[in-house]
XYZ file of C-alpha atoms in Angstrom:
625
model
C 0.000 0.000 0.000
C 1.279 3.466 -0.883
C 0.036 6.577 0.851
C 1.074 10.193 1.232
C 0.298 10.462 4.928
C 2.628 9.381 7.701
C 1.907 7.528 10.912
C 4.372 8.963 13.392
C 6.307 6.794 15.808
C 5.144 8.425 19.032
C 7.469 6.377 21.180
C 10.658 7.638 19.546
C 9.954 11.062 18.024
C 8.596 14.380 19.123
C 5.239 14.663 17.391
C 3.412 17.938 16.841
C 0.395 18.415 19.073
C -3.119 19.778 18.924
C -4.796 21.461 21.864
C -8.193 20.034 22.787
C -9.989 21.337 25.884
C -6.696 22.606 27.297
C -4.842 19.331 26.720
C -1.940 19.022 24.292
C -2.440 15.785 22.393
C 0.250 14.424 20.029
C -0.819 14.167 16.402
C -0.182 10.581 15.347
C -1.346 10.880 11.753
C -2.985 13.090 9.187
C -5.196 11.546 6.543
C -8.134 12.351 4.317
C -10.827 10.201 5.903
C -11.210 8.646 9.329
C -13.799 5.911 9.742
C -14.625 5.370 13.408
C -15.858 1.821 13.904
C -15.140 -1.266 11.825
C -18.441 -3.116 12.049
C -20.707 -3.970 9.092
C -21.161 -0.318 8.135
C -17.707 0.991 9.052
C -15.718 -1.720 7.300
C -17.752 -1.162 4.138
C -17.377 2.623 4.396
C -13.588 2.322 4.608
C -13.407 -0.146 1.696
C -15.659 2.022 -0.476
C -13.730 5.198 0.289
C -10.404 3.458 -0.337
C -11.619 2.168 -3.695
C -12.413 5.759 -4.632
C -8.734 6.586 -4.121
C -9.043 8.294 -0.748
C -6.572 7.935 2.110
C -8.416 6.162 4.913
C -7.671 5.170 8.489
C -10.188 2.718 9.921
C -10.241 2.701 13.733
C -11.846 -0.230 15.553
C -11.950 -1.029 19.285
C -12.055 -4.812 18.802
C -9.088 -6.867 17.536
C -11.065 -7.688 14.364
C -13.431 -6.120 11.847
C -17.050 -7.038 11.257
C -18.733 -6.217 14.541
C -21.908 -8.188 15.132
C -21.475 -10.449 12.116
C -18.036 -11.658 13.215
C -17.492 -10.980 16.918
C -21.198 -11.162 17.668
C -21.436 -14.379 15.615
C -24.799 -13.423 14.146
C -23.697 -15.127 10.950
C -26.927 -15.134 9.006
C -29.059 -12.520 7.325
C -32.525 -11.536 8.435
C -34.155 -9.385 5.751
C -32.133 -6.505 4.263
C -31.403 -5.753 0.594
C -28.671 -7.195 -1.627
C -26.328 -5.214 -3.846
C -23.057 -3.316 -3.840
C -19.714 -4.334 -2.410
C -21.425 -6.833 -0.128
C -22.110 -9.083 -3.132
C -18.362 -9.361 -3.698
C -17.833 -9.965 0.003
C -20.368 -12.800 -0.097
C -18.548 -14.425 -2.992
C -15.146 -14.127 -1.332
C -16.499 -15.441 1.972
C -18.137 -18.460 0.372
C -14.857 -19.394 -1.332
C -13.139 -19.626 2.054
C -15.920 -21.030 4.242
C -15.236 -24.605 3.088
C -11.724 -24.355 4.574
C -12.947 -24.006 8.171
C -14.950 -26.187 10.561
C -18.578 -26.930 9.785
C -21.000 -24.224 10.848
C -24.619 -23.421 10.261
C -25.511 -19.979 9.011
C -24.988 -17.878 5.911
C -21.222 -17.533 6.408
C -18.467 -18.435 8.843
C -17.626 -15.592 11.264
C -13.892 -16.326 11.345
C -13.593 -16.292 7.571
C -15.646 -13.099 7.411
C -13.050 -11.399 9.643
C -10.332 -12.359 7.178
C -12.361 -11.231 4.153
C -13.099 -7.826 5.675
C -9.412 -7.267 6.401
C -8.286 -8.459 2.972
C -10.778 -6.233 1.174
C -9.798 -3.239 3.300
C -6.105 -3.888 2.704
C -6.674 -4.277 -1.035
C -8.427 -0.891 -1.003
C -5.417 0.770 0.624
C -7.072 1.246 4.003
C -4.909 1.506 7.105
C -6.536 -0.537 9.870
C -6.066 0.348 13.519
C -7.367 -2.349 15.859
C -7.679 -2.195 19.650
C -7.970 1.563 19.364
C -10.963 3.543 20.611
C -12.201 6.906 19.363
C -12.744 8.956 22.528
C -13.183 12.498 21.268
C -13.732 14.874 18.375
C -11.423 17.657 17.251
C -13.627 20.576 16.273
C -13.094 23.916 14.586
C -16.347 25.659 15.379
C -19.048 23.430 13.943
C -16.633 21.567 11.637
C -14.917 18.306 12.553
C -11.180 18.282 11.869
C -10.157 14.987 13.400
C -10.552 12.501 16.224
C -8.931 11.636 19.531
C -7.944 7.995 19.935
C -6.943 5.990 22.989
C -4.843 2.904 22.387
C -1.488 1.322 23.129
C 0.526 4.563 22.625
C -1.843 6.445 24.935
C -4.001 9.352 23.867
C -3.306 10.532 20.324
C -4.932 12.668 17.663
C -5.660 11.941 14.013
C -6.404 14.890 11.758
C -8.545 14.471 8.662
C -10.816 16.195 6.195
C -13.922 14.023 6.669
C -15.014 11.652 9.427
C -17.489 8.785 9.217
C -19.150 7.796 12.487
C -19.775 4.058 12.174
C -19.426 3.330 15.884
C -23.005 2.025 16.019
C -23.520 4.077 19.167
C -23.059 7.458 17.483
C -20.088 8.122 19.780
C -18.228 10.457 17.449
C -21.335 12.528 16.709
C -22.037 12.797 20.431
C -18.457 13.926 21.092
C -18.992 16.626 18.467
C -22.073 17.914 20.275
C -24.730 16.449 17.987
C -28.311 16.061 19.088
C -29.473 12.486 19.515
C -32.245 10.308 20.915
C -31.829 7.071 22.832
C -34.493 4.552 23.780
C -38.241 4.451 23.734
C -40.669 7.019 24.985
C -41.880 5.650 28.312
C -38.965 4.082 30.177
C -36.021 4.939 27.909
C -35.185 1.305 27.099
C -33.541 0.612 23.754
C -34.207 -2.704 22.075
C -33.008 -5.798 23.931
C -29.432 -6.958 23.420
C -28.124 -10.488 22.959
C -24.968 -12.397 23.848
C -24.759 -15.289 21.429
C -23.419 -18.739 22.315
C -22.091 -21.236 19.806
C -23.382 -24.762 20.382
C -21.982 -28.028 18.992
C -24.775 -30.227 17.683
C -24.193 -33.978 17.228
C -20.519 -33.491 17.990
C -19.677 -31.655 14.776
C -22.065 -28.914 13.583
C -21.785 -25.541 15.287
C -24.957 -23.489 15.461
C -25.493 -20.100 17.037
C -28.388 -19.298 19.342
C -29.335 -15.605 19.199
C -31.409 -14.939 22.300
C -32.352 -11.777 24.174
C -30.645 -11.202 27.506
C -31.966 -7.858 28.689
C -31.327 -4.174 28.178
C -28.152 -2.172 28.301
C -27.083 1.402 27.669
C -24.072 0.838 25.388
C -22.987 4.455 25.798
C -22.200 3.836 29.474
C -19.011 1.778 30.029
C -20.092 0.385 33.406
C -23.519 -0.667 32.177
C -21.964 -2.154 29.048
C -19.611 -4.242 31.217
C -22.547 -5.305 33.386
C -24.289 -6.472 30.194
C -21.578 -9.100 29.607
C -21.834 -10.461 33.137
C -25.619 -10.721 32.981
C -25.474 -12.169 29.484
C -23.197 -15.019 30.453
C -25.551 -16.026 33.259
C -28.115 -17.010 30.675
C -25.748 -19.221 28.705
C -26.941 -21.999 31.003
C -30.642 -21.632 30.289
C -30.443 -24.726 27.994
C -29.522 -28.188 29.288
C -26.262 -29.322 27.696
C -25.220 -32.916 27.120
C -22.858 -34.983 24.973
C -24.886 -34.254 21.842
C -25.535 -30.620 22.634
C -22.450 -28.873 23.988
C -21.740 -25.223 24.707
C -18.900 -24.449 22.312
C -18.139 -20.751 22.913
C -19.633 -17.393 23.838
C -19.457 -14.377 21.522
C -16.869 -11.794 22.582
C -19.138 -8.829 21.780
C -22.664 -7.891 22.753
C -25.399 -7.962 20.149
C -26.549 -4.378 20.640
C -29.582 -3.631 18.486
C -30.066 0.017 19.367
C -28.151 2.916 20.834
C -28.118 6.599 19.958
C -30.077 7.839 16.955
C -28.201 10.929 15.804
C -30.478 13.760 14.646
C -29.696 14.535 11.021
C -31.019 16.676 8.212
C -33.884 14.212 7.814
C -35.333 11.864 10.447
C -36.664 8.659 8.891
C -39.982 7.462 10.386
C -42.093 4.335 10.684
C -44.631 5.796 8.254
C -41.867 6.405 5.687
C -41.229 2.677 5.877
C -44.864 1.618 5.885
C -45.780 3.702 2.855
C -42.560 2.954 0.947
C -41.408 6.569 0.748
C -38.962 7.318 -2.079
C -36.596 10.285 -1.819
C -34.777 12.362 -4.456
C -31.541 11.891 -2.485
C -31.977 8.129 -2.061
C -28.887 6.051 -1.388
C -30.712 2.718 -1.531
C -33.560 0.683 -0.118
C -33.990 -1.005 3.234
C -36.321 -3.906 3.933
C -37.494 -5.745 7.044
C -40.464 -5.733 9.407
C -41.099 -4.066 12.756
C -38.583 -6.320 14.523
C -38.293 -4.403 17.787
C -37.966 -7.410 20.139
C -40.558 -5.936 22.520
C -43.269 -7.855 24.311
C -44.232 -4.942 26.550
C -45.588 -2.076 24.513
C -46.927 -0.078 27.447
C -43.787 2.106 27.423
C -43.476 2.330 23.651
C -44.807 5.396 21.846
C -48.498 5.602 20.993
C -47.937 4.910 17.301
C -46.042 1.719 18.114
C -48.863 0.562 20.385
C -51.397 1.148 17.619
C -49.186 -0.402 14.928
C -48.394 -3.611 16.802
C -50.908 -4.210 19.596
C -54.084 -2.631 18.230
C -53.832 -3.234 14.469
C -51.496 -6.268 14.465
C -48.860 -5.203 11.926
C -45.694 -6.440 13.668
C -44.821 -8.842 10.841
C -45.914 -6.606 7.940
C -42.965 -6.166 5.557
C -41.643 -2.601 5.409
C -39.426 -1.010 2.784
C -38.431 2.505 1.768
C -35.552 4.610 0.522
C -32.867 5.847 2.884
C -32.218 9.526 2.085
C -28.656 10.808 2.048
C -29.821 13.551 4.413
C -30.233 10.930 7.172
C -26.441 10.427 7.086
C -25.739 14.150 7.529
C -25.513 15.321 11.143
C -27.643 18.334 11.930
C -25.508 21.425 12.575
C -22.120 19.723 12.074
C -19.872 19.775 9.003
C -17.244 17.250 7.984
C -19.112 14.317 9.550
C -21.248 11.493 8.177
C -23.003 8.715 10.079
C -23.279 5.129 8.865
C -25.021 2.159 10.418
C -27.705 1.947 13.069
C -26.908 5.411 14.470
C -28.185 7.295 11.402
C -31.027 9.781 11.734
C -34.240 7.839 12.318
C -36.831 7.329 15.002
C -36.819 4.524 17.541
C -39.668 2.883 15.634
C -37.911 3.128 12.259
C -34.721 1.679 13.727
C -36.593 -1.540 14.503
C -36.618 -2.134 10.750
C -33.485 -0.352 9.542
C -30.757 -2.265 11.400
C -30.220 -5.421 9.358
C -26.673 -6.392 8.353
C -27.222 -6.102 4.604
C -28.665 -2.623 5.006
C -25.747 -1.629 7.235
C -23.315 -2.761 4.516
C -24.998 -0.596 1.921
C -25.300 2.434 4.205
C -21.580 2.143 4.906
C -20.742 1.947 1.221
C -22.774 5.082 0.498
C -21.125 6.978 3.373
C -17.651 5.925 2.243
C -18.216 7.045 -1.345
C -19.755 10.331 -0.171
C -16.763 11.010 2.074
C -14.358 10.306 -0.802
C -16.265 12.626 -3.150
C -16.144 15.417 -0.571
C -12.378 14.999 -0.157
C -11.841 14.864 -3.917
C -13.726 18.127 -4.505
C -12.468 19.912 -1.402
C -15.962 20.419 0.027
C -18.011 19.135 2.955
C -20.215 16.038 2.706
C -23.260 18.298 2.876
C -22.103 20.104 -0.279
C -21.463 17.136 -2.549
C -23.533 16.622 -5.683
C -25.911 13.852 -4.613
C -26.385 12.894 -8.251
C -22.695 12.052 -8.489
C -22.948 9.868 -5.382
C -25.984 8.126 -6.857
C -24.191 7.429 -10.124
C -21.412 5.698 -8.196
C -23.987 3.674 -6.283
C -25.650 2.621 -9.528
C -22.269 1.434 -10.812
C -21.769 -0.565 -7.636
C -25.234 -2.104 -7.686
C -26.575 -0.453 -4.532
C -29.052 1.627 -6.544
C -31.014 0.987 -9.720
C -32.034 3.552 -12.317
C -35.673 2.751 -11.593
C -35.114 3.650 -7.927
C -33.622 6.970 -8.976
C -36.675 7.684 -11.113
C -39.027 6.816 -8.260
C -36.979 8.935 -5.880
C -37.011 11.967 -8.167
C -40.810 11.713 -8.291
C -41.063 11.302 -4.500
C -43.037 8.132 -5.128
C -44.994 6.818 -2.167
C -47.713 4.266 -1.679
C -50.744 6.447 -1.092
C -53.413 5.820 1.482
C -56.121 3.764 -0.137
C -59.664 5.158 -0.142
C -61.638 4.771 3.071
C -64.344 2.783 1.279
C -61.824 0.223 0.002
C -60.231 -0.157 3.420
C -63.579 -0.574 5.144
C -64.289 -3.441 2.779
C -61.087 -5.181 3.902
C -62.146 -5.223 7.573
C -64.039 -8.417 6.761
C -61.056 -10.131 5.083
C -57.591 -11.539 5.696
C -55.898 -8.136 5.245
C -57.599 -6.594 8.229
C -54.306 -5.582 9.923
C -52.970 -3.239 7.189
C -56.514 -1.985 6.525
C -56.899 -0.971 10.174
C -53.560 0.838 10.260
C -54.284 2.758 7.077
C -57.704 3.724 8.400
C -55.946 4.953 11.526
C -53.603 7.021 9.326
C -56.612 8.599 7.595
C -57.524 10.212 10.902
C -60.778 12.171 11.031
C -61.437 11.494 7.350
C -62.311 7.897 8.236
C -64.385 8.650 11.345
C -67.843 8.798 9.670
C -67.422 5.389 7.978
C -65.973 3.872 11.140
C -68.825 5.193 13.290
C -71.355 3.801 10.848
C -69.639 0.391 10.984
C -69.584 0.398 14.805
C -73.378 0.732 14.753
C -73.859 -1.738 11.893
C -75.108 -5.295 11.831
C -71.761 -6.990 11.057
C -70.368 -7.322 14.584
C -66.947 -8.511 13.420
C -66.435 -5.433 11.275
C -67.941 -3.301 14.046
C -65.291 -4.450 16.495
C -62.387 -3.846 14.116
C -63.790 -0.384 13.387
C -64.153 0.326 17.110
C -60.483 -0.449 17.637
C -59.466 2.078 14.982
C -61.721 4.761 16.458
C -60.546 3.873 19.955
C -56.916 4.248 18.907
C -57.768 7.914 18.269
C -59.452 8.207 21.665
C -62.905 8.586 20.130
C -65.527 7.965 22.803
C -68.056 6.695 20.221
C -66.121 3.431 20.351
C -66.038 3.152 24.119
C -69.036 0.837 24.590
C -67.767 -1.605 21.959
C -64.286 -1.539 23.465
C -65.606 -2.291 26.952
C -67.679 -5.129 25.499
C -64.575 -6.694 23.909
C -62.615 -6.285 27.123
C -65.278 -7.791 29.362
C -65.879 -10.712 26.992
C -62.096 -11.317 26.636
C -62.564 -11.383 22.872
C -59.694 -13.630 21.668
C -60.145 -12.909 17.950
C -56.886 -11.542 16.541
C -55.672 -10.316 13.151
C -53.727 -12.880 11.101
C -50.004 -12.687 11.786
C -47.208 -13.265 14.268
C -47.060 -11.717 17.759
C -50.513 -10.208 17.284
C -52.773 -9.409 20.218
C -56.404 -10.490 20.641
C -59.036 -7.815 20.308
C -59.590 -7.522 24.042
C -55.998 -6.401 24.562
C -56.314 -3.942 21.681
C -59.434 -2.623 23.399
C -57.502 -2.358 26.676
C -54.815 -0.271 24.949
C -57.431 2.112 23.574
C -59.340 2.431 26.855
C -56.238 3.556 28.751
C -56.380 6.891 26.920
C -60.047 7.349 27.864
C -59.663 5.971 31.396
C -62.265 7.107 33.938
C -62.830 6.012 37.554
C -65.601 3.585 36.561
C -63.233 1.732 34.197
C -60.952 0.855 37.107
C -63.070 -2.218 37.860
C -62.379 -3.647 34.410
C -58.657 -2.854 34.650
C -58.507 -4.599 38.028
C -60.170 -7.685 36.560
C -57.423 -7.921 33.924
C -54.806 -8.346 36.684
C -56.202 -11.846 37.297
C -55.894 -12.954 33.641
C -53.094 -15.487 33.094
C -51.210 -15.281 29.796
C -47.720 -16.090 28.549
C -46.489 -12.505 28.446
C -47.170 -9.650 30.874
C -48.320 -7.184 28.207
C -51.938 -7.099 29.397
C -50.877 -6.717 33.042
C -48.683 -3.750 32.222
C -51.488 -2.076 30.299
C -53.974 -2.731 33.112
C -51.650 -1.193 35.693
C -51.095 1.821 33.463
C -54.869 2.186 33.102
C -55.383 2.040 36.866
C -52.910 4.869 37.319
C -54.775 7.000 34.811
C -58.292 6.108 35.962
C -57.667 7.890 39.251
C -59.840 5.579 41.342
C -58.239 4.979 44.761
C -60.396 1.888 45.203
C -57.813 0.211 42.965
C -55.000 0.543 45.524
C -55.828 -2.682 47.473
C -56.112 -4.594 44.178
C -52.661 -3.402 43.117
C -51.224 -4.392 46.500
C -52.773 -7.854 46.173
C -51.360 -8.180 42.655
C -47.890 -7.261 43.894
C -48.122 -9.916 46.624
C -48.950 -12.591 44.042
C -46.258 -11.271 41.748
C -43.522 -11.503 44.370
C -44.512 -15.062 45.255
C -44.068 -16.215 41.654
C -40.634 -17.859 41.540
C -40.624 -17.964 37.739
C -40.272 -14.179 37.780
C -37.499 -13.891 40.352
C -35.480 -17.107 40.313
C -31.852 -17.305 39.121
C -32.863 -18.791 35.766
C -35.696 -16.347 35.027
C -35.381 -14.821 31.573
C -35.705 -11.028 31.875
C -37.580 -10.828 28.576
C -40.332 -13.368 29.260
C -40.394 -12.858 33.035
C -39.839 -9.144 33.627
C -40.963 -8.907 37.243
C -39.136 -5.637 37.689
C -41.146 -4.003 34.897
C -44.402 -5.062 36.511
C -43.267 -3.690 39.856
C -42.233 -0.348 38.414
C -45.407 0.085 36.365
C -47.342 -0.798 39.520
C -45.261 1.793 41.379
C -46.122 4.375 38.756
C -49.836 3.608 39.182
C -49.619 3.773 42.978
C -47.748 7.085 42.847
C -50.490 8.477 40.614
C -53.023 7.283 43.202
C -51.059 8.929 46.085
C -50.114 5.627 47.714
C -46.780 5.579 49.537
C -46.003 2.013 48.454
C -45.332 3.338 44.953
C -42.566 5.587 46.263
C -41.118 2.718 48.298
C -40.964 0.441 45.245
C -39.321 3.110 43.091
C -36.740 3.784 45.812
C -35.805 0.095 45.915
C -34.959 0.229 42.219
C -33.276 3.629 42.346
C -29.902 1.973 43.022
C -30.385 -1.061 40.773
C -27.130 -2.232 39.120
C -28.844 -1.934 35.717
C -28.503 1.686 34.608
C -31.699 1.786 32.557
C -33.752 0.281 35.389
C -32.530 2.725 38.006
C -32.890 5.602 35.528
C -36.546 4.702 35.042
C -37.092 4.312 38.799
C -35.557 7.720 39.452
C -37.748 9.184 36.736
C -40.771 8.033 38.757
C -39.302 9.761 41.812
C -38.422 12.967 39.958
C -40.906 15.861 39.978
C -42.213 16.800 36.540
C -39.897 19.255 34.797
C -36.665 18.069 36.429
C -34.012 16.063 34.573
C -32.603 12.755 35.783
C -30.981 11.647 32.502
C -27.508 11.520 34.035
C -28.444 8.862 36.573
């Protein structure tokens, strides 16, 4: 590899320094592009930029490239879109996979590490492993380089463009970017995994991707705690001579961290309606794979989308606009990977490995074009970037045409959707009727009062999702009858739970009796219990306090929720206690405060943060806890 920049030997020479926050930091190197993070997006960004002729330093904290698909051993693809450099990577990986031990999955993680490094080296990329980006070097609102901690100590790397592919949006956060993290109610991001490899029949290695719990990956202590908790659950399966634990992944399978606020924030409705953008850099494709079974603390739209209308498994696809890679208010910086600008709900779909590859490729090419023309990434000609992506196979000319026209699947007419309430496509019909808003209310009200009681109940759920009291009687009827009818699909809820969700927003003291009755309903997941407790808090009926106390007594006696082998996803006793605490606090019962105080020092950062939120007066901030 030939390059015009120099990596200085900091141990034997006096390097020039740069002052950052009053500290003189030696400059280890100057280059054109720094890519922070060598996971699926970062490795691809570095390779793509290098192939464009740019000088690139790729900085990765792990001793290998590939992130979740190598160190996390999630070595198969779940949705996503093909195309681009990843097609070449697939070919090169498959040629080498036969040389290593038998494994199930799309590719072998160890060979994928080698392929990433070979492709990066072939592209002229300088790879720094076991080095962590710990700061941004700023000139006003423009990024000029990064601070790195590694074997030589703290050093600086100056550059013209940076790509934040850390997954956690670390570099953007260091630069002062705005970001969001976690869901609306309790701040939890999606669950993380810690994947074991298991030997089957003494020879085949398979990988079991299971959810362990929740972690804030931006906090080093909570991240470390995530490993300890994750390894506890390696023993949830009985092992024997034919089914042996082979290894544990060295990295956490983090699904969600910061979402950096960019020039455009991609939304769930962009995905649902297949929004095309003039500045498209490619498609994404998946479903609403948010790994939640407790929607009470998700946003209202998520509750309606999944628990009321039953669209969890509905396939979603849309363009990713280049603007979602640009960081609001900051120049010289691009994001790539799961930290790009999108909502928590959109991120449930846009996080698949194939999509991360293609986002990284687009970011790498964009960075190289900016360097080549001596401008910022925000100033590049998007058409030039798109032409390069067409050459690579990430984009098609048809997608460019659709993007230029702003093509989008329009809401179907209310009359057509009402007709589908009696068919197999009731789930998407309900959600689109919900999106129509008041326009659909007259037809929905007519259906609620009509003779077809099946259609009437679906219509009542849509009206109830908007808080319309015309649907209240039908909703209460479904709740009381425990109507088990559900839309076709996976992880859908029966109508009585959808009715429960809707009634929470129109809770009145007389509804407390129905919410209390739900606390006695036994089901596999606690979703209905969480909703019922939330409803009791909002109903404002103090007669519910003894019922909540009795529920808590039964809850604490259930060993499946508190034992050493309890899975925190399927047996989240702590969530039930904290939602109960929230309800009791709303009803002025001191037990709620006592419960929240018990969790205020929980070793899990996100749990204690939520508990302290319950103890914090409205208007105060407890985000640092």
